[in-house]
Coordinates of C-alpha atoms in Angstrom, one line a residue:
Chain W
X1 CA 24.9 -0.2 -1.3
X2 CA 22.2 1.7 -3.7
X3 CA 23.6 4.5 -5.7
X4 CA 20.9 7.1 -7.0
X5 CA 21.7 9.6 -9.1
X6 CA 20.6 13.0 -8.4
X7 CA 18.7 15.1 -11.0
X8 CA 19.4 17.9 -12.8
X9 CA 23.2 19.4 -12.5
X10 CA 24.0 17.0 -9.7
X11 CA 23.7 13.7 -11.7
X12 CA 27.2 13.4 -11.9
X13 CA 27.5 13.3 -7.6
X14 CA 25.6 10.4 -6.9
X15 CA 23.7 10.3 -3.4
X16 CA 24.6 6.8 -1.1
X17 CA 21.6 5.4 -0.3
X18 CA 22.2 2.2 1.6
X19 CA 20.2 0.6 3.9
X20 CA 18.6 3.0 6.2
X21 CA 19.4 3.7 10.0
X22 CA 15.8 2.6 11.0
X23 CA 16.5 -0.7 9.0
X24 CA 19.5 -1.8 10.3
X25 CA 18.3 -1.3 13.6
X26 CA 14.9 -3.8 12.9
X27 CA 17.4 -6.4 11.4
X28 CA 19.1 -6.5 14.4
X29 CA 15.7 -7.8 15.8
X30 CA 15.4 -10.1 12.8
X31 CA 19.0 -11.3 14.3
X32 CA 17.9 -11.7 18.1
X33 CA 14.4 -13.5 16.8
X34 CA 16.2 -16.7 14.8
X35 CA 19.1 -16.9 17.8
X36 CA 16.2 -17.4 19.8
X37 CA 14.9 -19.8 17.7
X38 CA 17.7 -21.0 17.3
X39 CA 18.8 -21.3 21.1
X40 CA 22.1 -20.1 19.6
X41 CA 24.1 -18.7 22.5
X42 CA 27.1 -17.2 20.7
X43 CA 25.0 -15.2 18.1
X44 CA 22.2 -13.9 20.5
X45 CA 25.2 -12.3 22.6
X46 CA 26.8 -10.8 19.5
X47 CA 23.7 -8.8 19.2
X48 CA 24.2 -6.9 22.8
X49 CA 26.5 -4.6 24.1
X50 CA 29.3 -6.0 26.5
X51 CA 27.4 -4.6 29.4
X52 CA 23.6 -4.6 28.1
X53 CA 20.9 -5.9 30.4
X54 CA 17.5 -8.0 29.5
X55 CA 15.0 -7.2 32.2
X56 CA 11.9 -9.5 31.7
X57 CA 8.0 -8.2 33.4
X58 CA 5.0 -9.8 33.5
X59 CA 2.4 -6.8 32.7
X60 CA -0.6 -9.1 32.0
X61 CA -2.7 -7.9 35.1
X62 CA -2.2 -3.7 34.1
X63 CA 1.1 -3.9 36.7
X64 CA 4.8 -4.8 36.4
X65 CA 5.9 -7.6 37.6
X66 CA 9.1 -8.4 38.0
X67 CA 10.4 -11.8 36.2
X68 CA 13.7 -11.5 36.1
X69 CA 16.8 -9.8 34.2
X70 CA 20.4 -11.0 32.8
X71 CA 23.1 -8.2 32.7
X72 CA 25.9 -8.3 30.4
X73 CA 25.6 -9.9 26.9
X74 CA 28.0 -13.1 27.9
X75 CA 25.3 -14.3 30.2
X76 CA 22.7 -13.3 27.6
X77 CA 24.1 -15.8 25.4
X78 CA 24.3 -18.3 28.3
X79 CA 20.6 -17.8 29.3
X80 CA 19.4 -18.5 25.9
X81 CA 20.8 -22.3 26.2
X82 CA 20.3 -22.6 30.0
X83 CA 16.7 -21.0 30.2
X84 CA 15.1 -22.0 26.8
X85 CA 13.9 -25.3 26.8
X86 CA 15.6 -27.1 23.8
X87 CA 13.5 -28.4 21.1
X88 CA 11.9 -31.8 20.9
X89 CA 12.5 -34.0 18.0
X90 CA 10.6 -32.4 14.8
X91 CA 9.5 -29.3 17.2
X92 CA 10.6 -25.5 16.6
X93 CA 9.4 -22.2 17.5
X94 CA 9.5 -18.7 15.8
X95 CA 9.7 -15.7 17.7
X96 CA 7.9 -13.0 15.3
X97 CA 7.6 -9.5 15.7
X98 CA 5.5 -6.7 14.2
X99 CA 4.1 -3.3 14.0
X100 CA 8.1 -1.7 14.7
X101 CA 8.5 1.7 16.2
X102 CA 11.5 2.6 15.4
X103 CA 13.3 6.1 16.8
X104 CA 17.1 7.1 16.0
X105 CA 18.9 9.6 17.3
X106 CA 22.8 9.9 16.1
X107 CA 24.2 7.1 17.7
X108 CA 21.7 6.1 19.5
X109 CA 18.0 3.7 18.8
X110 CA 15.0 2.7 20.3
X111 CA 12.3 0.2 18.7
X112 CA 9.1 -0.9 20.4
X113 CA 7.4 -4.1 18.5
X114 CA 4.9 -6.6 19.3
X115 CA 5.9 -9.9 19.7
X116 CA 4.4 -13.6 19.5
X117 CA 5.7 -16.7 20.0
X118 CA 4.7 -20.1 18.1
X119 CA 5.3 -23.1 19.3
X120 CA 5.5 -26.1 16.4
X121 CA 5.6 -29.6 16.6
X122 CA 5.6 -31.8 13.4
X123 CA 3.9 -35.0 13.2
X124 CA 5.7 -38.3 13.0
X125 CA 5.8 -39.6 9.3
X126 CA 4.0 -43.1 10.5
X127 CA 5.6 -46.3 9.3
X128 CA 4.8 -47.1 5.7
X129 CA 4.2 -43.4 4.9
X130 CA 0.9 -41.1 5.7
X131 CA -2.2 -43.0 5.1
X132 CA -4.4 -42.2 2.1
X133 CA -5.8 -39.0 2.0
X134 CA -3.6 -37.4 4.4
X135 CA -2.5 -33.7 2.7
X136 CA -0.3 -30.9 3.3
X137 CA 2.1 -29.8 6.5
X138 CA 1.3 -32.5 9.1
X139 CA 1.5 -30.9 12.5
X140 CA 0.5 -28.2 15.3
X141 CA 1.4 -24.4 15.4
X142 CA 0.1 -23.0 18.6
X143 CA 1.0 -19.1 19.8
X144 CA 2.6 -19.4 22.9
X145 CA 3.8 -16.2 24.1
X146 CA 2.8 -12.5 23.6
X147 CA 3.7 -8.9 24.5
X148 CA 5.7 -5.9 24.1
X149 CA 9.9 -5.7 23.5
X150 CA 11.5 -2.5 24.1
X151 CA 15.1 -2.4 23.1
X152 CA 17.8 1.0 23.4
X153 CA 20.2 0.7 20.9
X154 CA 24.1 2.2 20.7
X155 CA 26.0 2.3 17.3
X156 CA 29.2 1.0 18.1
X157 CA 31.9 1.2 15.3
X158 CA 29.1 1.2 12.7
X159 CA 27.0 -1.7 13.9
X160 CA 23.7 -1.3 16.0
X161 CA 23.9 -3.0 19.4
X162 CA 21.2 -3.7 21.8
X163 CA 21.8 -2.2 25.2
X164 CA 18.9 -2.5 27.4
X165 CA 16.1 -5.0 26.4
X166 CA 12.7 -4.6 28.2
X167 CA 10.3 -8.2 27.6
X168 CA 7.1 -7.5 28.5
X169 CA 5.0 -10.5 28.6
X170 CA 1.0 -10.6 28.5
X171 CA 0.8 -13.9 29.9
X172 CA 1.8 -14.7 33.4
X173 CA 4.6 -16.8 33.8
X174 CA 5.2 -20.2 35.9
X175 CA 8.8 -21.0 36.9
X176 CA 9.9 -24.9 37.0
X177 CA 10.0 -25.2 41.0
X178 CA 12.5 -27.1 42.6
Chain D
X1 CA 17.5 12.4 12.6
X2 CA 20.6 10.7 10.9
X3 CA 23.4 12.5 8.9
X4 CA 25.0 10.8 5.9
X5 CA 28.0 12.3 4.2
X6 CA 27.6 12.1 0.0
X7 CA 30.9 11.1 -1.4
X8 CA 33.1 13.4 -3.4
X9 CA 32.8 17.2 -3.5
X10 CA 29.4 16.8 -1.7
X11 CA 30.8 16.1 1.3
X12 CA 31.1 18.8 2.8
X13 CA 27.3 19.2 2.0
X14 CA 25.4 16.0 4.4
X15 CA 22.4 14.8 3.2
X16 CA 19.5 14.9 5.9
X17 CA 18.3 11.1 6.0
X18 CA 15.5 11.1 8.6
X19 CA 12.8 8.3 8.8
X20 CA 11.1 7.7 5.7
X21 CA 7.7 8.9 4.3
X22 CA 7.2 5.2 3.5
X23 CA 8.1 4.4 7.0
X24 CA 6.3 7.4 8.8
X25 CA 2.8 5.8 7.3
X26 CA 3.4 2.4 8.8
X27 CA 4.3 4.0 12.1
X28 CA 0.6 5.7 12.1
X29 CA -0.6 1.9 11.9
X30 CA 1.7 0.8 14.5
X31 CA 0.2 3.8 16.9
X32 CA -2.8 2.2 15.6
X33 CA -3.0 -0.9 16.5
X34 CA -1.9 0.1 19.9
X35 CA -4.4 2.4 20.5
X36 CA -6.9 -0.3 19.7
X37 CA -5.6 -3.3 21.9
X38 CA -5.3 -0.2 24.7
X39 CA -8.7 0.8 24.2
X40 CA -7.8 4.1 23.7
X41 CA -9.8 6.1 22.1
X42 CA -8.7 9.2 22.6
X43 CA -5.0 8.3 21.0
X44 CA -6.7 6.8 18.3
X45 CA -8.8 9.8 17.2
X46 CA -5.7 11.5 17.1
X47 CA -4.2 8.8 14.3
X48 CA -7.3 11.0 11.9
X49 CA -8.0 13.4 10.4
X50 CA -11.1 15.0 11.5
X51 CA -13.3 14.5 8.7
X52 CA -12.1 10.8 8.6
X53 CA -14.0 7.6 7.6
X54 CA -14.0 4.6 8.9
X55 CA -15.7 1.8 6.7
X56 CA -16.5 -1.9 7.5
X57 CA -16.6 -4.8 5.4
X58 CA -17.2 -8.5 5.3
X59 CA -15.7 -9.8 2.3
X60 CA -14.9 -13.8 3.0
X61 CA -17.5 -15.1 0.9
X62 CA -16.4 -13.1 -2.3
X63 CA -18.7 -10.4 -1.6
X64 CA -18.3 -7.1 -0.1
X65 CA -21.2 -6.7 2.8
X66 CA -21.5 -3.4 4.7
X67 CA -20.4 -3.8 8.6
X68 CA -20.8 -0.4 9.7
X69 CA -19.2 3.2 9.3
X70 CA -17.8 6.0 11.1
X71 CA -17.3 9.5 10.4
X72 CA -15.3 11.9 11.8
X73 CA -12.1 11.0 14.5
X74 CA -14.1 12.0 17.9
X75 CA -16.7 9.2 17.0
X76 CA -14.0 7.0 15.7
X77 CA -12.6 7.4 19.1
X78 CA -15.9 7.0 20.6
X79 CA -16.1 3.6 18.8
X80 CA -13.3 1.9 20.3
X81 CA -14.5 3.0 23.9
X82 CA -17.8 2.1 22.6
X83 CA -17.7 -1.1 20.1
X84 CA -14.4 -2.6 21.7
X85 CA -15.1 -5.0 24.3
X86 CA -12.8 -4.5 27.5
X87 CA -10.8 -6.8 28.3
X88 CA -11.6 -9.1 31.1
X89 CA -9.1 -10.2 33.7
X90 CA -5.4 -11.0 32.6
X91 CA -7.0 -10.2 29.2
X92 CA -5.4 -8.3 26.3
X93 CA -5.6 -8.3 22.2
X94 CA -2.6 -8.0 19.8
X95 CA -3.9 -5.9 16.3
X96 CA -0.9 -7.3 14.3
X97 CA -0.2 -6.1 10.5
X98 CA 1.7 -7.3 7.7
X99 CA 3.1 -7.8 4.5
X100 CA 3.0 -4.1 4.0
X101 CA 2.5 -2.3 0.7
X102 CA 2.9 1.6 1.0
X103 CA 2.9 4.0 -1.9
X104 CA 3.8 7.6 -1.1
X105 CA 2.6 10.7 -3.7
X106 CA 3.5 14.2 -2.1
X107 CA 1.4 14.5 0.8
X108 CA -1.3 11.4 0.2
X109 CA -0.5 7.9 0.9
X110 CA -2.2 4.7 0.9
X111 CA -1.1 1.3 3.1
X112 CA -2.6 -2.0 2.3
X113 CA -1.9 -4.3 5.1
X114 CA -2.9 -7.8 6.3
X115 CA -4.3 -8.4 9.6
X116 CA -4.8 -10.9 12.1
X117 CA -6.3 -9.9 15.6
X118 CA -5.2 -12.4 18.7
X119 CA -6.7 -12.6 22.3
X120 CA -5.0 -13.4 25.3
X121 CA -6.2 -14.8 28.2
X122 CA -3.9 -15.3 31.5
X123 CA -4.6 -18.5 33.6
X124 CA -5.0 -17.2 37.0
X125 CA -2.3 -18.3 39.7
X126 CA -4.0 -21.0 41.8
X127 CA -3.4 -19.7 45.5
X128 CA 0.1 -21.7 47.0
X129 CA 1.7 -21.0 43.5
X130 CA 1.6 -23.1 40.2
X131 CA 1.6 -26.5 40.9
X132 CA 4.8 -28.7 40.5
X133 CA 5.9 -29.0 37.2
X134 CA 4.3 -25.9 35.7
X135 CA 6.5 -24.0 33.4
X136 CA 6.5 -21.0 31.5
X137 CA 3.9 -18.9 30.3
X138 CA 0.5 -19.8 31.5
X139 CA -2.7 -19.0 28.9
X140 CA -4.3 -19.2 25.9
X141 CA -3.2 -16.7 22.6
X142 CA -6.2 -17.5 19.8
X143 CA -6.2 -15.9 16.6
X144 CA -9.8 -14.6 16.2
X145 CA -10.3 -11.6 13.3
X146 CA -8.6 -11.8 10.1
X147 CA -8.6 -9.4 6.9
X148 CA -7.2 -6.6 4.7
X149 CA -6.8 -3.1 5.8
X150 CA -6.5 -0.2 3.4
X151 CA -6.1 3.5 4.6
X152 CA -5.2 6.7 2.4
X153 CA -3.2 9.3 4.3
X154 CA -3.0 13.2 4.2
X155 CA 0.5 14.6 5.5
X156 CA -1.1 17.4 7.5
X157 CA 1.4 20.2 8.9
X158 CA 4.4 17.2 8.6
X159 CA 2.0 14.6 10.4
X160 CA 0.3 11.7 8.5
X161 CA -3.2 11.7 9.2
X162 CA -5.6 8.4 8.5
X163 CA -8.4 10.2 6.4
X164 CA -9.9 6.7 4.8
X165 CA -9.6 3.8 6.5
X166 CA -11.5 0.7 5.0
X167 CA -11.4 -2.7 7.0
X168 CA -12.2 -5.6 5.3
X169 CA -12.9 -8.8 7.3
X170 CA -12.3 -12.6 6.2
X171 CA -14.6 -13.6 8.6
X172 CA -18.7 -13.2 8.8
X173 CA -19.2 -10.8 12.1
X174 CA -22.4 -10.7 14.6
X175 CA -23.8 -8.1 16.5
X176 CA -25.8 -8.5 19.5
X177 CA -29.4 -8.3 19.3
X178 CA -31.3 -6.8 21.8
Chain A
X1 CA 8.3 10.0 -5.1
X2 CA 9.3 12.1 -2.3
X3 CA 11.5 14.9 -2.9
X4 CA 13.6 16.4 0.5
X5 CA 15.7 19.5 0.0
X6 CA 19.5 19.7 0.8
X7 CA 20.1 22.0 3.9
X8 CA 22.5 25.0 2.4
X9 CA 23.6 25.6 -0.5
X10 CA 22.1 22.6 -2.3
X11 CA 19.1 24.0 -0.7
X12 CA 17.9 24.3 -4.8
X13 CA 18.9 20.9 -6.2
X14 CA 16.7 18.4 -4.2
X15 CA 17.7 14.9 -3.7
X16 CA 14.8 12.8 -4.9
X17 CA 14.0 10.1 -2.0
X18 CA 11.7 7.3 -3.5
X19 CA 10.8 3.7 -1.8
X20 CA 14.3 2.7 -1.0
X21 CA 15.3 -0.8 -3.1
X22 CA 15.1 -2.6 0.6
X23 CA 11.4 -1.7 0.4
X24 CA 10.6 -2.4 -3.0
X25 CA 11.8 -6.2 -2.8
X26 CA 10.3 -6.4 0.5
X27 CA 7.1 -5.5 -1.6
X28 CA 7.9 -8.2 -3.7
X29 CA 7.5 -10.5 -1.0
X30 CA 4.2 -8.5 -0.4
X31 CA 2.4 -9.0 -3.5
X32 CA 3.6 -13.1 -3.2
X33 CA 1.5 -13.5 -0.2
X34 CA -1.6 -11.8 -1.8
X35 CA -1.0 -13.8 -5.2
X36 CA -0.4 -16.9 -3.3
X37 CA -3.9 -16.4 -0.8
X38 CA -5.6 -15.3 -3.9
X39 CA -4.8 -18.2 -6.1
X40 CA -3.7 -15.8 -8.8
X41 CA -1.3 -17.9 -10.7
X42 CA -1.0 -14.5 -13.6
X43 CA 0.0 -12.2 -10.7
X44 CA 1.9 -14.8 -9.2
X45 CA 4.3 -16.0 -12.4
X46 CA 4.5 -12.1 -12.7
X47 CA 7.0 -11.5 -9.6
X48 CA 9.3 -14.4 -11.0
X49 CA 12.0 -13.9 -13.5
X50 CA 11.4 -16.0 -16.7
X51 CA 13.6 -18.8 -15.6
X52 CA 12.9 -18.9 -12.3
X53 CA 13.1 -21.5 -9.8
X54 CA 11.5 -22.4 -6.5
X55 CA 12.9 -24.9 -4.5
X56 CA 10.6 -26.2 -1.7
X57 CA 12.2 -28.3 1.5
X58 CA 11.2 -29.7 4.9
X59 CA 14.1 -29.1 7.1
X60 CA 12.2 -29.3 10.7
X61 CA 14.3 -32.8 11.5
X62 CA 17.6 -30.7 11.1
X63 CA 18.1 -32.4 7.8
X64 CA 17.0 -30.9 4.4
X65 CA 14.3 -33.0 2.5
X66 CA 13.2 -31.7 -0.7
X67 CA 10.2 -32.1 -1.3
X68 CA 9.9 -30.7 -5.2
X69 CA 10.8 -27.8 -7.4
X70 CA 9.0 -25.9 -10.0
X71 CA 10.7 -23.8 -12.7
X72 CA 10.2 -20.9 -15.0
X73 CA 7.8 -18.4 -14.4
X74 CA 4.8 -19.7 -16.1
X75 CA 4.8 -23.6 -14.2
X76 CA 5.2 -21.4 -11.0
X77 CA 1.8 -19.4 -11.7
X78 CA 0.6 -23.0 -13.1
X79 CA 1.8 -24.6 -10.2
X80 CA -0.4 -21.8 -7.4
X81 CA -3.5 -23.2 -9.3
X82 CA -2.8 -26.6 -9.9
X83 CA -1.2 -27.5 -6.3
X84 CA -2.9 -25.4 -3.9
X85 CA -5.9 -26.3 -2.8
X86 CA -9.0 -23.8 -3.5
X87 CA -10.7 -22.3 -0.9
X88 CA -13.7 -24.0 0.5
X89 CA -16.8 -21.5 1.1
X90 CA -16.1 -18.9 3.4
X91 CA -12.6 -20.1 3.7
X92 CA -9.4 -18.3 2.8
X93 CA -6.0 -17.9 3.9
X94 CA -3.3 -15.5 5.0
X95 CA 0.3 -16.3 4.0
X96 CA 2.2 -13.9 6.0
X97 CA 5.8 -13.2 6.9
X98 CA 8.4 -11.5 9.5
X99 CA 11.8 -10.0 10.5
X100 CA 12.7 -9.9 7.1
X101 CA 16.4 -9.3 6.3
X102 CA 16.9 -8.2 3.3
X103 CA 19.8 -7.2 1.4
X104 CA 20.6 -5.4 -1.8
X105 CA 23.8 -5.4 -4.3
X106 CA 23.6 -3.3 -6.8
X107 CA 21.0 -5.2 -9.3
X108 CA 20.6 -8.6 -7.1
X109 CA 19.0 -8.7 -3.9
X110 CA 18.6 -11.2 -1.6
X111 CA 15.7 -11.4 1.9
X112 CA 15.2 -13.7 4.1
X113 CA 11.7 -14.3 5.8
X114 CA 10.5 -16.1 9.1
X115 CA 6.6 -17.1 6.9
X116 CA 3.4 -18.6 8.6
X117 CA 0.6 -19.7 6.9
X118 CA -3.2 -19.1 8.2
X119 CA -5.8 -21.2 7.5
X120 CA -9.4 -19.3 7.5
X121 CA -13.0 -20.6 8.0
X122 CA -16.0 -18.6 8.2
X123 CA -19.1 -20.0 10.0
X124 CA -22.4 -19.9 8.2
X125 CA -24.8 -17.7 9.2
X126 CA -27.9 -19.7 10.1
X127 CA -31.3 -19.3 8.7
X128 CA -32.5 -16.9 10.3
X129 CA -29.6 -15.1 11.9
X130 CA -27.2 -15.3 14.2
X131 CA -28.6 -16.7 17.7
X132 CA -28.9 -14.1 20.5
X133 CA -25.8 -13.8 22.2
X134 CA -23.4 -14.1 19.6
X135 CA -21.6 -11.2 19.0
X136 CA -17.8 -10.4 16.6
X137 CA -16.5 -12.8 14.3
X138 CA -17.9 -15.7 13.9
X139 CA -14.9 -18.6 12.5
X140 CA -11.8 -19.9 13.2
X141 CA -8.0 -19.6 12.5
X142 CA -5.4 -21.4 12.6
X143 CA -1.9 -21.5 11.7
X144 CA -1.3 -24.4 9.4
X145 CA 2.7 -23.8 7.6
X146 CA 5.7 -22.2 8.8
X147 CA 9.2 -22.1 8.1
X148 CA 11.8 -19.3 6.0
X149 CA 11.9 -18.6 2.7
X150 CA 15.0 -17.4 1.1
X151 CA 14.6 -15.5 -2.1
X152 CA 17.6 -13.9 -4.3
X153 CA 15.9 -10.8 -6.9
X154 CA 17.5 -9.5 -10.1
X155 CA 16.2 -6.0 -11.0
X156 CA 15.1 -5.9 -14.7
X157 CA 14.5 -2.6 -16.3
X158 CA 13.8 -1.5 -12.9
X159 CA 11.7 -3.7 -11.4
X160 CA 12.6 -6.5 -8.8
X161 CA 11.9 -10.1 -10.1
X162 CA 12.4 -13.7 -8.1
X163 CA 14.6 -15.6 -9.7
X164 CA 15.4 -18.3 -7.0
X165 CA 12.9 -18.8 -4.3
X166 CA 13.9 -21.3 -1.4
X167 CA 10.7 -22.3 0.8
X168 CA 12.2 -24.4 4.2
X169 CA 9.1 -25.9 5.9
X170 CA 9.1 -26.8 9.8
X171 CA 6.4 -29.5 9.3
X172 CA 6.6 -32.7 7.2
X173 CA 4.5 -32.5 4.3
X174 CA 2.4 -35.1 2.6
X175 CA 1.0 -35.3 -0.8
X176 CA -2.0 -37.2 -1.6
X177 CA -1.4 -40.5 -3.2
X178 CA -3.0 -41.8 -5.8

């Protein structure tokens, strides 16, 4: 918490200025993007209402297709270790976002962001170390996955939770089949 | 637009805390680089003032060679109808910006941002499905422009407005000849 | 600086509203990125506390592998020079970073950054020009580094300084060996 002083004959009321509305509600993005990278169950679903729903589209060709959608924030948590492929040895992703538009409105938020997925996979340190002349991060970072997230937030007891959570993906998307 | 009590004998006087001037500027390049992966020029003109100048720059090699210029927000919306290639099938671009810096004096502003510029490309869905043992998204995301942006900002009637915007691009660009 | 009025009866005491201390270290981590792509070991040693310390790790195994550490402000600016490599002709690169989290205590400050690092090549422009056909920019991309960086900040006479910066890598890293 950052106090300012007001000028002038109000110095001695100080104004709170913590951290702003708009903030807290992009941190709670910051949150969802390392669970996911993470694939930590528990703290992705700490992040949604009890009854908040993921709906996920394919909008790739200018339509809306359907991909699927999770309701309630228990099964949130459960889809991020049951649909997320784990990671391979020395592999990791980061889900990144960017360009936030962020609206609130008392005790309510939405944001809109960009997102991109990269996928990376390190390089096996050979036997007997890197050979000669090998230099700097060994290993691939490939985007993966792109689009649009739109999340509606509720302020519940003083902490921003994500209600509804629209994935829009730019890509089309292939299911394993059975 | 969020309310926050002041402690002590203010508190009966709440602070207005709405979004913040530094914020409000990014925002204009988050409409911005949606209007440009949209292709729309019409709400990208809007992002300007109308006397506004858009200036081009290849700067990679240590230099700073001219690109190309526009003036005035109806040709700058023009230009991304114009200059912008469509996007073919199952294509789409992500204008992404970061690392903000954003300095705010009364109603002028300046941004300095980074950018990177990715295309998308969808793989189309063979007919009968994917085949066995595809899995999720199906594509290619390739990072293709890279630079700085710089724009200055008038806060016209409580909007920002770009008035300068001057990209400068890592990378050496070609037009076609005829 | 921004000044908002009160509503009411403070209607003639405005609170001053400047960059909020979130957005100033945030900055911070702004002008890093430009010092490190720019090789500017003086701006760089300039956003570090005299006796700081960076601490640089891989940690993509799960594990936590240092891989060295440089201290005090002037071997950090020493060390942007002497340990990163310069950029070829018509190359350069974009450190850039994501969801930060950051958070302020009075005059310490801590954020937390998802980073990727961009490595950029510009193609040279034949004699003659570009052939027909070619057309935007003419390179490539790619992303080279990623991982978090952890920084704690002490504000000194008003301005935010590094003190402890904590780079985790995703990829191995090798040094060149003699």
């Amino acid at each position: 918490m950052i106090t300012e002083s007001s000028p002038g004959p109000l110095r001695s009321a100080p104004v709170m200025v913590g951290k702003s509305a708009e903030r807290q509600v992009e941190e709670v993005v910051a949150a969802y993007v390392r669970a996911a990278d993470h694939r930590d169950g528990p703290a992705m679903a700490a992040l949604f209402t009890e009854d908040a729903v993921v709906e996920i589209y394919y909008t790739g060709d200018g339509g809306r297709t359907p991909l699927g959608s999770v309701r309630t924030a228990a099964r949130i948590g459960q889809a991020v270790a049951a649909m997320m492929a784990p990671h391979p040895p020395r592999g990791w992703s980061h889900h990144t976002t960017f360009n936030h538009i962020v609206d609130v409105d008392g005790d309510t938020a939405t944001i809109d962001v960009q997102f991109l997925v990269h996928n990376v996979v390190g390089r096996a340190e050979p036997e007997g170390g890197w050979p000669p002349g090998t230099s700097g991060a060994q290993g691939t970072i490939t985007p993966i996955e792109s689009g649009y997230n739109r999340s509606t937030l509720r302020r519940v007891e003083g902490r921003w939770l994500i209600a509804e959570h629209v994935i829009s993906h730019d890509l089309p998307y292939a299911f394993p089949r059975d």
